[in-house]
CSV table of C-alpha atoms in Angstrom, one decimal:
chain,number,residue,atom,x,y,z
A,1,MET,CA,-4.6,-7.5,-28.7
A,2,ILE,CA,-3.6,-5.0,-26.0
A,3,GLU,CA,-6.8,-3.0,-26.6
A,4,THR,CA,-8.9,-6.2,-26.3
A,5,LEU,CA,-7.2,-7.1,-23.1
A,6,HIS,CA,-7.7,-3.6,-21.8
A,7,ASN,CA,-11.4,-3.9,-22.5
A,8,ILE,CA,-11.7,-7.3,-20.8
A,9,ILE,CA,-9.9,-6.1,-17.6
A,10,GLY,CA,-11.9,-2.8,-17.7
A,11,ALA,CA,-15.2,-4.8,-17.8
A,12,ILE,CA,-14.0,-7.0,-14.8
A,13,ASN,CA,-13.1,-3.8,-12.9
A,14,ASN,CA,-16.5,-2.3,-13.4
A,15,VAL,CA,-17.9,-5.3,-11.5
A,16,ALA,CA,-15.0,-5.8,-9.0
A,17,TRP,CA,-14.9,-2.1,-8.1
A,18,GLY,CA,-18.7,-1.5,-8.2
A,19,TRP,CA,-20.9,-0.7,-5.3
A,20,PRO,CA,-20.7,-4.2,-3.7
A,21,MET,CA,-16.9,-4.0,-3.4
A,22,LEU,CA,-17.0,-0.4,-2.2
A,23,ILE,CA,-19.6,-1.4,0.5
A,24,LEU,CA,-17.6,-4.5,1.5
A,25,LEU,CA,-14.3,-2.7,1.8
A,26,VAL,CA,-15.4,0.6,3.4
A,27,GLY,CA,-18.0,-1.4,5.5
A,28,THR,CA,-15.2,-3.6,6.9
A,29,HIS,CA,-13.2,-0.5,7.8
A,30,ILE,CA,-16.1,1.1,9.6
A,31,PHE,CA,-17.2,-2.2,11.2
A,32,LEU,CA,-13.8,-2.8,12.7
A,33,THR,CA,-13.4,0.8,13.7
A,34,PHE,CA,-16.5,0.6,15.9
A,35,ARG,CA,-15.8,-2.9,17.2
A,36,LEU,CA,-12.3,-1.7,18.3
A,37,LYS,CA,-13.7,1.5,19.9
A,38,PHE,CA,-11.9,3.7,17.4
A,39,ILE,CA,-8.5,2.2,17.6
A,40,GLN,CA,-7.3,5.3,15.6
A,41,ARG,CA,-7.0,7.1,19.0
A,42,TYR,CA,-3.9,5.0,19.7
A,43,THR,CA,-2.1,6.3,16.6
A,44,PHE,CA,0.6,8.2,18.5
A,45,LYS,CA,1.2,5.2,20.9
A,46,ALA,CA,1.6,3.2,17.7
A,47,LEU,CA,4.2,5.6,16.3
A,48,LYS,CA,6.2,5.4,19.5
A,49,LEU,CA,6.1,1.6,19.5
A,50,ALA,CA,7.3,1.6,15.8
A,51,VAL,CA,10.7,3.0,16.8
A,52,THR,CA,11.0,0.9,20.0
A,53,LYS,CA,12.9,-2.3,19.8
A,54,ASP,CA,11.2,-5.4,21.3
A,55,LYS,CA,14.2,-7.2,22.6
A,56,ASN,CA,14.3,-11.0,23.1
A,57,ALA,CA,11.0,-11.4,21.2
A,58,PRO,CA,10.6,-14.0,18.4
A,59,GLY,CA,10.8,-12.8,14.9
A,60,ASP,CA,13.1,-12.3,11.9
A,61,VAL,CA,13.4,-8.5,11.8
A,62,SER,CA,12.8,-5.5,14.1
A,63,GLN,CA,9.4,-3.9,14.3
A,64,PHE,CA,10.8,-0.8,12.6
A,65,ALA,CA,12.3,-2.9,9.9
A,66,SER,CA,9.0,-4.7,9.4
A,67,LEU,CA,7.2,-1.3,9.2
A,68,SER,CA,9.8,0.0,6.8
A,69,THR,CA,9.2,-3.0,4.6
A,70,ALA,CA,5.5,-2.5,4.7
A,71,LEU,CA,5.9,1.2,3.9
A,72,ALA,CA,8.3,0.3,1.2
A,73,ALA,CA,5.5,-1.7,-0.5
A,74,THR,CA,3.0,1.1,-0.1
A,75,LEU,CA,5.0,4.4,-0.3
A,76,GLY,CA,5.4,4.2,-4.1
A,77,THR,CA,3.5,5.4,-7.1
A,78,GLY,CA,0.2,5.0,-5.2
A,79,ASN,CA,1.2,8.1,-3.2
A,80,ILE,CA,2.5,10.0,-6.1
A,81,VAL,CA,1.2,8.9,-9.6
A,82,GLY,CA,-1.7,7.1,-8.0
A,83,VAL,CA,-3.1,10.2,-6.4
A,84,ALA,CA,-2.7,12.1,-9.7
A,85,MET,CA,-4.6,9.3,-11.5
A,86,ALA,CA,-7.3,9.3,-8.9
A,87,ILE,CA,-7.9,13.0,-9.6
A,88,TYR,CA,-7.6,12.5,-13.3
A,89,LEU,CA,-10.2,9.7,-13.4
A,90,GLY,CA,-12.4,10.6,-10.5
A,91,GLY,CA,-12.1,14.3,-10.1
A,92,PRO,CA,-10.9,16.2,-7.0
A,93,GLY,CA,-13.6,14.5,-4.9
A,94,ALA,CA,-11.6,11.3,-5.1
A,95,ILE,CA,-9.1,12.8,-2.7
A,96,PHE,CA,-11.7,13.1,0.0
A,97,TRP,CA,-12.7,9.4,-0.4
A,98,LEU,CA,-9.0,8.4,-0.5
A,99,TRP,CA,-8.5,10.2,2.8
A,100,ILE,CA,-11.7,8.7,4.4
A,101,VAL,CA,-10.8,5.2,3.4
A,102,GLY,CA,-7.3,5.8,4.9
A,103,PHE,CA,-8.7,7.0,8.3
A,104,PHE,CA,-11.1,4.1,8.7
A,105,GLY,CA,-8.6,1.8,7.1
A,106,ILE,CA,-6.3,2.2,10.2
A,107,ALA,CA,-8.6,-0.2,12.1
A,108,THR,CA,-8.4,-2.7,9.3
A,109,LYS,CA,-4.6,-2.5,9.1
A,110,TYR,CA,-4.4,-2.9,12.9
A,111,SER,CA,-6.6,-6.1,12.6
A,112,GLU,CA,-4.5,-7.5,9.8
A,113,GLY,CA,-1.3,-7.1,11.7
A,114,LEU,CA,-2.8,-8.7,14.8
A,115,LEU,CA,-4.0,-11.8,13.0
A,116,ALA,CA,-0.7,-12.1,11.1
A,117,VAL,CA,1.2,-12.5,14.4
A,118,LYS,CA,-1.6,-14.4,16.2
A,119,TYR,CA,-1.6,-17.2,13.5
A,120,ARG,CA,2.0,-17.1,12.3
A,121,VAL,CA,4.1,-20.3,12.1
A,122,GLN,CA,7.8,-21.0,12.1
A,123,THR,CA,9.9,-23.1,9.8
A,124,ALA,CA,12.4,-25.6,11.0
A,125,ASN,CA,15.2,-23.1,10.5
A,126,GLY,CA,13.4,-20.4,12.5
A,127,THR,CA,12.0,-18.3,9.8
A,128,MET,CA,8.5,-16.8,10.5
A,129,LEU,CA,5.6,-17.2,8.1
A,130,GLY,CA,2.3,-15.5,8.4
A,131,GLY,CA,-0.4,-13.5,6.7
A,132,PRO,CA,-4.0,-13.9,5.7
A,133,MET,CA,-3.4,-17.4,4.2
A,134,TYR,CA,-2.4,-18.6,7.7
A,135,ALA,CA,-5.2,-16.8,9.4
A,136,LEU,CA,-7.7,-18.4,7.0
A,137,GLU,CA,-6.1,-21.9,7.5
A,138,ARG,CA,-5.4,-21.8,11.2
A,139,GLY,CA,-8.2,-19.5,12.4
A,140,LEU,CA,-11.0,-20.5,10.2
A,141,LYS,CA,-9.9,-24.0,8.9
A,142,MET,CA,-10.3,-22.7,5.3
A,143,LYS,CA,-7.1,-23.6,3.6
A,144,TRP,CA,-8.8,-23.4,0.2
A,145,ALA,CA,-9.4,-19.7,0.9
A,146,GLY,CA,-5.8,-19.3,2.0
A,147,ILE,CA,-4.6,-20.8,-1.3
A,148,LEU,CA,-6.9,-18.5,-3.3
A,149,PHE,CA,-5.5,-15.5,-1.4
A,150,ALA,CA,-1.9,-16.7,-2.1
A,151,ILE,CA,-2.7,-17.0,-5.9
A,152,PHE,CA,-4.3,-13.5,-6.0
A,153,CYS,CA,-1.4,-12.1,-4.0
A,154,THR,CA,1.1,-13.5,-6.4
A,155,PHE,CA,-0.7,-12.0,-9.5
A,156,ALA,CA,-1.2,-8.7,-7.6
A,157,ALA,CA,2.6,-8.6,-6.9
A,158,PHE,CA,3.3,-8.7,-10.6
A,159,GLY,CA,0.7,-6.0,-11.4
A,160,ALA,CA,0.5,-3.5,-8.5
A,161,GLY,CA,3.9,-4.4,-7.0
A,162,ASN,CA,6.1,-4.7,-10.1
A,163,LEU,CA,4.7,-3.6,-13.4
A,164,VAL,CA,3.0,-0.5,-12.2
A,165,GLN,CA,6.1,0.6,-10.2
A,166,VAL,CA,8.6,-0.1,-12.9
A,167,ASN,CA,6.4,1.6,-15.5
A,168,ALA,CA,6.3,4.7,-13.4
A,169,ILE,CA,10.1,4.7,-13.1
A,170,SER,CA,10.8,4.1,-16.8
A,171,MET,CA,8.3,6.8,-17.9
A,172,MET,CA,9.8,9.3,-15.5
A,173,MET,CA,13.3,8.5,-16.4
A,174,GLU,CA,12.5,8.9,-20.1
A,175,HIS,CA,10.6,12.2,-19.6
A,176,GLN,CA,13.2,13.8,-17.3
A,177,PHE,CA,16.5,12.4,-18.6
A,178,ASN,CA,15.6,10.9,-21.9
A,179,VAL,CA,16.8,7.5,-20.7
A,180,ASN,CA,15.7,4.6,-22.9
A,181,VAL,CA,13.0,2.4,-21.2
A,182,HIS,CA,15.0,-0.7,-22.1
A,183,VAL,CA,18.0,0.6,-20.3
A,184,THR,CA,15.9,1.4,-17.2
A,185,GLY,CA,14.4,-2.1,-17.3
A,186,ILE,CA,17.8,-3.8,-17.4
A,187,ILE,CA,19.1,-1.7,-14.5
A,188,LEU,CA,16.0,-2.5,-12.4
A,189,PHE,CA,16.4,-6.2,-13.1
A,190,VAL,CA,20.0,-6.2,-11.9
A,191,ILE,CA,19.5,-4.2,-8.7
A,192,THR,CA,16.2,-5.9,-7.8
A,193,PHE,CA,17.7,-9.4,-7.9
A,194,ALA,CA,20.8,-8.2,-6.0
A,195,VAL,CA,18.5,-7.4,-3.0
A,196,VAL,CA,15.6,-9.9,-3.1
A,197,VAL,CA,18.0,-12.8,-3.4
A,198,GLY,CA,18.9,-12.1,0.3
A,199,GLY,CA,15.2,-12.4,1.5
A,200,ILE,CA,13.4,-10.4,4.1
A,201,LYS,CA,16.6,-9.4,6.0
A,202,SER,CA,18.1,-7.9,2.9
A,203,ILE,CA,14.9,-6.2,1.8
A,204,ALA,CA,14.3,-4.8,5.3
A,205,LYS,CA,17.9,-3.5,5.5
A,206,VAL,CA,17.5,-1.5,2.3
A,207,SER,CA,14.0,-0.4,3.1
A,208,GLU,CA,14.7,1.0,6.6
A,209,LYS,CA,17.5,3.1,5.1
A,210,ILE,CA,15.7,4.6,2.1
A,211,VAL,CA,12.0,4.8,3.0
A,212,PRO,CA,11.9,6.9,6.2
A,213,THR,CA,14.5,9.4,4.9
A,214,TYR,CA,12.8,10.0,1.6
A,215,ALA,CA,9.3,10.1,3.1
A,216,VAL,CA,10.4,13.1,5.2
A,217,ILE,CA,11.9,14.8,2.1
A,218,PHE,CA,8.7,14.3,0.2
A,219,ILE,CA,6.5,15.7,2.9
A,220,ILE,CA,8.7,18.8,3.0
A,221,MET,CA,8.5,19.1,-0.8
A,222,ASN,CA,4.7,18.8,-0.9
A,223,VAL,CA,4.4,21.5,1.8
A,224,VAL,CA,6.7,23.8,-0.2
A,225,VAL,CA,4.6,23.5,-3.3
A,226,ILE,CA,1.4,24.0,-1.3
A,227,SER,CA,3.0,27.1,0.2
A,228,ILE,CA,3.8,28.4,-3.3
A,229,ASN,CA,0.1,27.9,-4.2
A,230,TYR,CA,-1.1,29.2,-0.8
A,231,ALA,CA,-3.8,31.5,-2.3
A,232,TYR,CA,-5.6,28.5,-3.7
A,233,ILE,CA,-5.7,26.3,-0.5
A,234,PRO,CA,-9.2,27.3,0.7
A,235,ASP,CA,-10.7,26.8,-2.8
A,236,ALA,CA,-8.9,23.5,-3.2
A,237,ILE,CA,-10.2,22.1,0.1
A,238,SER,CA,-13.7,23.3,-0.7
A,239,LEU,CA,-13.6,21.8,-4.2
A,240,ILE,CA,-12.3,18.4,-2.8
A,241,ILE,CA,-15.2,18.2,-0.3
A,242,LYS,CA,-17.9,19.4,-2.6
A,243,SER,CA,-16.9,17.2,-5.5
A,244,ALA,CA,-16.9,14.2,-3.2
A,245,PHE,CA,-20.7,14.4,-2.8
A,246,THR,CA,-21.9,16.3,-5.8
A,247,PRO,CA,-21.9,14.8,-9.3
A,248,ARG,CA,-20.7,17.7,-11.4
A,249,ALA,CA,-18.5,19.0,-14.2
A,250,ALA,CA,-15.7,20.1,-12.0
A,251,GLY,CA,-14.5,23.1,-14.0
A,252,GLY,CA,-11.3,25.0,-13.4
A,253,GLY,CA,-9.3,22.5,-15.5
A,254,PHE,CA,-11.0,19.4,-14.1
A,255,VAL,CA,-12.9,16.9,-16.2
A,256,ALA,CA,-16.5,16.0,-15.5
A,257,SER,CA,-16.9,13.3,-12.8
A,258,THR,CA,-19.7,11.4,-11.1
A,259,LEU,CA,-20.2,10.5,-7.5
A,260,LEU,CA,-19.5,6.8,-8.2
A,261,MET,CA,-16.3,7.7,-10.2
A,262,ALA,CA,-15.0,9.8,-7.3
A,263,MET,CA,-15.8,7.1,-4.8
A,264,ARG,CA,-14.4,4.3,-7.0
A,265,TYR,CA,-11.1,5.9,-7.8
A,266,GLY,CA,-10.7,7.4,-4.4
A,267,VAL,CA,-11.3,4.1,-2.6
A,268,SER,CA,-9.3,2.0,-5.1
A,269,ARG,CA,-6.4,4.4,-5.0
A,270,GLY,CA,-6.7,4.6,-1.2
A,271,LEU,CA,-6.5,0.8,-1.0
A,272,PHE,CA,-3.6,0.7,-3.6
A,273,SER,CA,-1.8,3.4,-1.5
A,274,ASN,CA,-2.0,1.9,2.0
A,275,GLU,CA,-3.2,-1.6,1.3
A,276,SER,CA,-5.6,-1.7,4.2
A,277,GLY,CA,-7.9,-4.7,3.6
A,278,LEU,CA,-5.7,-6.0,0.8
A,279,GLY,CA,-3.9,-8.4,3.1
A,280,SER,CA,-0.3,-8.0,1.7
A,281,ALA,CA,1.3,-5.9,4.6
A,282,PRO,CA,0.5,-8.6,7.3
A,283,ILE,CA,2.9,-10.9,5.5
A,284,ALA,CA,5.7,-8.5,6.5
A,285,ALA,CA,4.2,-7.9,10.0
A,286,ALA,CA,4.4,-11.6,10.7
A,287,ALA,CA,8.2,-11.4,10.4
A,288,ALA,CA,8.5,-8.8,13.1
A,289,THR,CA,10.1,-9.4,16.5
A,290,THR,CA,7.3,-8.7,18.9
A,291,ARG,CA,6.2,-10.2,22.2
A,292,ASN,CA,2.5,-10.2,21.5
A,293,PRO,CA,0.1,-9.7,18.5
A,294,VAL,CA,-1.2,-6.3,19.6
A,295,ARG,CA,2.2,-4.6,19.8
A,296,GLN,CA,2.8,-5.4,16.1
A,297,ALA,CA,-0.8,-4.6,15.2
A,298,LEU,CA,-0.3,-1.0,16.6
A,299,VAL,CA,3.0,-0.7,14.6
A,300,SER,CA,1.2,-1.9,11.5
A,301,MET,CA,-1.6,0.6,11.7
A,302,SER,CA,0.9,3.5,12.0
A,303,ALA,CA,1.8,2.9,8.4
A,304,VAL,CA,-1.7,4.0,7.2
A,305,PHE,CA,-1.4,7.2,9.2
A,306,LEU,CA,1.9,8.0,7.6
A,307,ASP,CA,1.1,6.7,4.1
A,308,THR,CA,-2.5,8.1,3.5
A,309,ILE,CA,-3.5,10.5,6.2
A,310,VAL,CA,-0.3,12.5,5.8
A,311,MET,CA,1.4,11.7,2.5
A,312,CYS,CA,-1.5,11.1,0.1
A,313,PHE,CA,-3.5,14.1,1.5
A,314,LEU,CA,-0.6,16.5,1.1
A,315,THR,CA,0.0,15.1,-2.5
A,316,GLY,CA,-3.6,15.6,-3.4
A,317,LEU,CA,-3.8,19.1,-2.0
A,318,MET,CA,-0.6,20.0,-3.8
A,319,LEU,CA,-2.0,18.8,-7.1
A,320,VAL,CA,-5.4,20.4,-6.8
A,321,THR,CA,-3.9,23.8,-5.8
A,322,THR,CA,-1.6,23.5,-8.8
A,323,ILE,CA,-4.5,22.9,-11.2
A,324,LEU,CA,-6.5,25.7,-9.8
A,325,LYS,CA,-3.5,28.0,-10.2
A,326,ASN,CA,-2.9,26.8,-13.8
A,327,PRO,CA,-6.1,25.2,-15.2
A,328,THR,CA,-4.9,24.6,-18.7
A,329,VAL,CA,-2.0,22.3,-17.6
A,330,TYR,CA,-4.5,19.6,-16.7
A,331,ASP,CA,-5.3,18.9,-20.3
A,332,GLY,CA,-3.1,16.2,-21.9
A,333,LEU,CA,-1.2,15.4,-18.7
A,334,GLU,CA,-1.7,12.3,-16.6
A,335,GLY,CA,0.2,10.3,-13.9
A,336,GLY,CA,3.8,11.1,-13.5
A,337,GLN,CA,3.7,14.0,-16.0
A,338,PHE,CA,1.0,15.8,-14.0
A,339,VAL,CA,3.0,15.4,-10.8
A,340,ALA,CA,6.2,16.5,-12.6
A,341,TYR,CA,4.5,19.8,-13.6
A,342,ALA,CA,3.6,20.5,-10.0
A,343,TYR,CA,7.1,19.8,-8.7
A,344,ASN,CA,8.6,22.0,-11.5
A,345,GLN,CA,7.3,25.0,-9.5
A,346,ILE,CA,10.4,24.4,-7.4
A,347,PRO,CA,13.3,25.2,-9.8
A,348,ILE,CA,16.1,22.6,-10.2
A,349,PHE,CA,15.4,20.7,-6.9
A,350,GLY,CA,11.8,19.9,-7.6
A,351,PRO,CA,12.2,17.8,-10.7
A,352,LEU,CA,15.4,16.1,-9.4
A,353,ILE,CA,13.9,15.2,-6.0
A,354,LEU,CA,10.7,13.9,-7.7
A,355,THR,CA,12.6,11.7,-10.1
A,356,VAL,CA,14.9,10.3,-7.5
A,357,GLY,CA,11.9,9.9,-5.1
A,358,ILE,CA,9.8,8.0,-7.6
A,359,PHE,CA,12.7,5.8,-8.5
A,360,LEU,CA,13.5,4.9,-4.9
A,361,PHE,CA,9.9,4.6,-3.6
A,362,ALA,CA,8.7,2.6,-6.6
A,363,TRP,CA,11.8,0.4,-6.5
A,364,THR,CA,11.4,-0.4,-2.8
A,365,THR,CA,7.8,-1.2,-3.5
A,366,VAL,CA,8.9,-3.8,-5.9
A,367,LEU,CA,11.2,-5.2,-3.2
A,368,GLY,CA,8.4,-5.4,-0.6
A,369,TRP,CA,5.9,-7.0,-3.0
A,370,CYS,CA,8.5,-9.6,-4.1
A,371,TYR,CA,8.6,-10.7,-0.5
A,372,TYR,CA,4.8,-10.9,-0.3
A,373,ALA,CA,4.5,-13.0,-3.4
A,374,GLU,CA,7.5,-15.1,-2.4
A,375,LYS,CA,5.8,-16.1,0.8
A,376,SER,CA,2.5,-16.7,-1.1
A,377,MET,CA,4.3,-19.1,-3.4
A,378,GLU,CA,6.1,-20.7,-0.5
A,379,TYR,CA,2.7,-21.3,1.1
A,380,ILE,CA,1.5,-23.2,-2.0
A,381,PHE,CA,4.6,-24.9,-3.3
A,382,GLY,CA,7.1,-24.9,-0.4
A,383,LYS,CA,10.6,-23.4,-0.1
A,384,LYS,CA,11.8,-25.0,-3.3
A,385,SER,CA,9.9,-22.3,-5.2
A,386,ILE,CA,11.7,-19.3,-3.6
A,387,LEU,CA,14.8,-18.9,-5.7
A,388,PRO,CA,13.1,-19.5,-9.1
A,389,PHE,CA,10.4,-17.0,-8.1
A,390,ARG,CA,13.0,-14.4,-7.1
A,391,ILE,CA,14.7,-14.7,-10.5
A,392,PHE,CA,11.4,-14.6,-12.5
A,393,PHE,CA,10.1,-11.6,-10.5
A,394,SER,CA,13.3,-9.7,-11.2
A,395,CYS,CA,13.0,-10.5,-14.9
A,396,VAL,CA,9.4,-9.1,-15.0
A,397,ALA,CA,10.8,-5.7,-13.8
A,398,TYR,CA,12.3,-5.4,-17.3
A,399,VAL,CA,9.0,-6.1,-18.9
A,400,GLY,CA,7.2,-3.5,-16.8
A,401,ALA,CA,9.4,-0.8,-18.2
A,402,VAL,CA,7.7,-1.0,-21.6
A,403,VAL,CA,4.0,-1.9,-20.7
A,404,PRO,CA,1.3,0.8,-21.4
A,405,LEU,CA,0.4,2.6,-18.2
A,406,ALA,CA,-3.4,2.5,-18.5
A,407,LEU,CA,-3.4,-1.3,-18.9
A,408,VAL,CA,-1.1,-1.8,-16.0
A,409,TRP,CA,-3.2,0.3,-13.6
A,410,GLU,CA,-6.4,-1.5,-14.7
A,411,ALA,CA,-4.8,-4.9,-14.1
A,412,ALA,CA,-3.5,-3.7,-10.7
A,413,ASP,CA,-7.0,-2.6,-9.6
A,414,MET,CA,-8.4,-6.0,-10.7
A,415,PHE,CA,-6.0,-8.1,-8.7
A,416,ASN,CA,-6.3,-5.8,-5.7
A,417,ALA,CA,-10.0,-6.4,-5.6
A,418,LEU,CA,-9.7,-10.2,-6.0
A,419,MET,CA,-7.0,-10.4,-3.3
A,420,ALA,CA,-9.0,-8.3,-0.9
A,421,ILE,CA,-12.1,-10.6,-0.8
A,422,PRO,CA,-10.6,-13.6,1.1
A,423,ASN,CA,-8.7,-11.3,3.4
A,424,LEU,CA,-11.8,-9.3,4.3
A,425,LEU,CA,-13.6,-12.6,4.9
A,426,ALA,CA,-11.0,-13.5,7.5
A,427,LEU,CA,-11.1,-10.1,9.2
A,428,ILE,CA,-14.9,-10.2,9.5
A,429,LEU,CA,-15.2,-13.8,10.7
A,430,LEU,CA,-12.2,-13.4,13.1
A,431,SER,CA,-13.3,-10.0,14.5
A,432,SER,CA,-14.1,-11.5,17.9
A,433,VAL,CA,-10.6,-12.8,18.1
A,434,ILE,CA,-9.2,-9.4,17.3
A,435,VAL,CA,-11.4,-7.8,20.0
A,436,LYS,CA,-10.4,-10.4,22.5
A,437,GLU,CA,-6.7,-9.9,21.9
A,438,THR,CA,-7.1,-6.1,22.0
A,439,GLN,CA,-8.9,-6.4,25.3
A,440,LYS,CA,-6.2,-8.7,26.8
A,441,TYR,CA,-3.2,-6.6,25.9
A,442,LEU,CA,-4.3,-3.0,25.1
A,443,TRP,CA,-7.4,-2.2,27.0
A,444,ASN,CA,-6.2,-4.1,30.1
A,445,ASN,CA,-2.9,-2.2,29.8
A,446,ASN,CA,-0.7,-5.3,29.3
A,447,LEU,CA,1.2,-4.3,26.2
A,448,ASP,CA,4.5,-5.6,27.8
A,449,ALA,CA,3.0,-9.1,28.4
A,450,VAL,CA,4.5,-12.0,26.4
A,451,SER,CA,2.1,-14.0,24.3
A,452,GLU,CA,1.6,-17.6,25.3
A,453,ASP,CA,0.2,-18.6,22.0
A,454,GLU,CA,1.6,-21.7,20.4
A,455,LEU,CA,4.1,-21.1,17.6
A,456,PRO,CA,3.8,-24.2,15.4
A,457,VAL,CA,6.8,-25.4,13.5
A,458,VAL,CA,6.1,-26.4,9.9
A,459,ASP,CA,8.1,-28.1,7.2
A,460,LYS,CA,7.8,-25.9,4.1
C-alpha cells in the first residue's frame, strides 16, 4: 500500500514540479525582483530593522519574534537533510539552483510580508490574522482561492511542517543514540503540545530563544568542516556550477543527474528551505508589531538571506567538499546519515551539535507550521477549531517518527507545489499594490510613517 501511495505521489510531483511550476515559481521571483528594482539591495537595512523594536505599533509579537517564528518554520531539515537530499537526487548542480532561487526569492518573501500586513484583519479580542488567504479575499475578492490556500496549507503543515521534521529527528536519534522511534515520537508529542497550546506568543517566545543561537552555532560548524576540507573548495565550487548547466554523470562519488533533475530538486528544496512563494511565512508576518507594511516586508525578506543565501549554501559546500574528499561515502548514505558523516569530521562535538541542532531546528519548525495551519483552519472554520487542531497536530508528531522518509519528502513536495499556486497568483495580480506601497514608504524614505490602512475587526 505504501509503495502504491509513493508511486501516486511521485506521479503527481512529476507534473507539479515539472517545467510549468519551475517557470511559474522562478519567473515570479524574477518578475518581482525587477518590479521592485532589486529589493535585495536593502538586505542589510532589513537585518537592522529585524532587531529594532517598533514600539506602539499594532500587532501580537515583536518583529524579531515574528522573524524568529518564520525562521523556526524554515530553519529545519530543509537546511540540513533537505540540502543533502537535493544533492543526492539532483547532483551537486542542485546547490546552484537552490542558491539562485534563494537570491531571487528575497523579492518574493518581501512581497508576501507586505501583503500580509496590508490585508491583515483583527479579531474582537485584538489578535491579528493575515496571510495569502486574506490577500486573496480582501485584495482580489477571491475568497474561494483563499479557502483553497488554507486547505493546502493545512495539508502541507502535516507533511513539510510535521512528518518530515519529526522523521528526521527520530532517524537521527535512532542512528546516533539508539533511541527507539516510538519513544522519540511520544516525547515530541508532549513537548509540542505544551508549547502550541499557548498560541503565537508561546511559539514566538520559544523560537526567539532557540533559533538565533543555534543558527550561529551551525554556521560556525559548517565553516569548520569546510576549513577541514579546504583543499577541495575550488573543485567543489566548480563542480556545483558546471553541474547546474551540464547534464552529466557527475563522478567523484556523485550519481548521474540531468539538468531538469538538478533544477527540480534545487528549486523545490530551495522553496522547502526558505518558503519564498509558498505563502506560509506571511501568516507569522501578519502577527508582527509594525507601523506599516513595508517595515515588516523588509524584516520578512531578511529570513531568506539568513536561511538560504548563508545557511544552505554553506551546508551544500560542506557536503560537496566532503564527498570530493571521500567519494565512496556517498554510496548508501542519504539524508541525515550523509550529513552526520560530514559532521563526524569534527570529533565528539560534531555529532553532538548536529543531533541537538536537528532536534531543535526540526522541532521549532513543527511549532511554526502548527501556527500556520492553525490560522488556516481558523480562516475556514473559525476559532472553535483551534484547540482540537492543536491536539491533533501534536498527535501526528508521534506518527511522523515511524513514517518512511522517501514517502514523506515526496508528499511534502506535492503539497508545497499545490500551496504555492494560489499564493503566486496573489503576488502577481497584486504586484502593483506591492510597488505602490514600496514607493510610498521605502523609495520616498518614509519608513517611520504610520499606516493609515483600515484594520477591519472580524468575528472568527
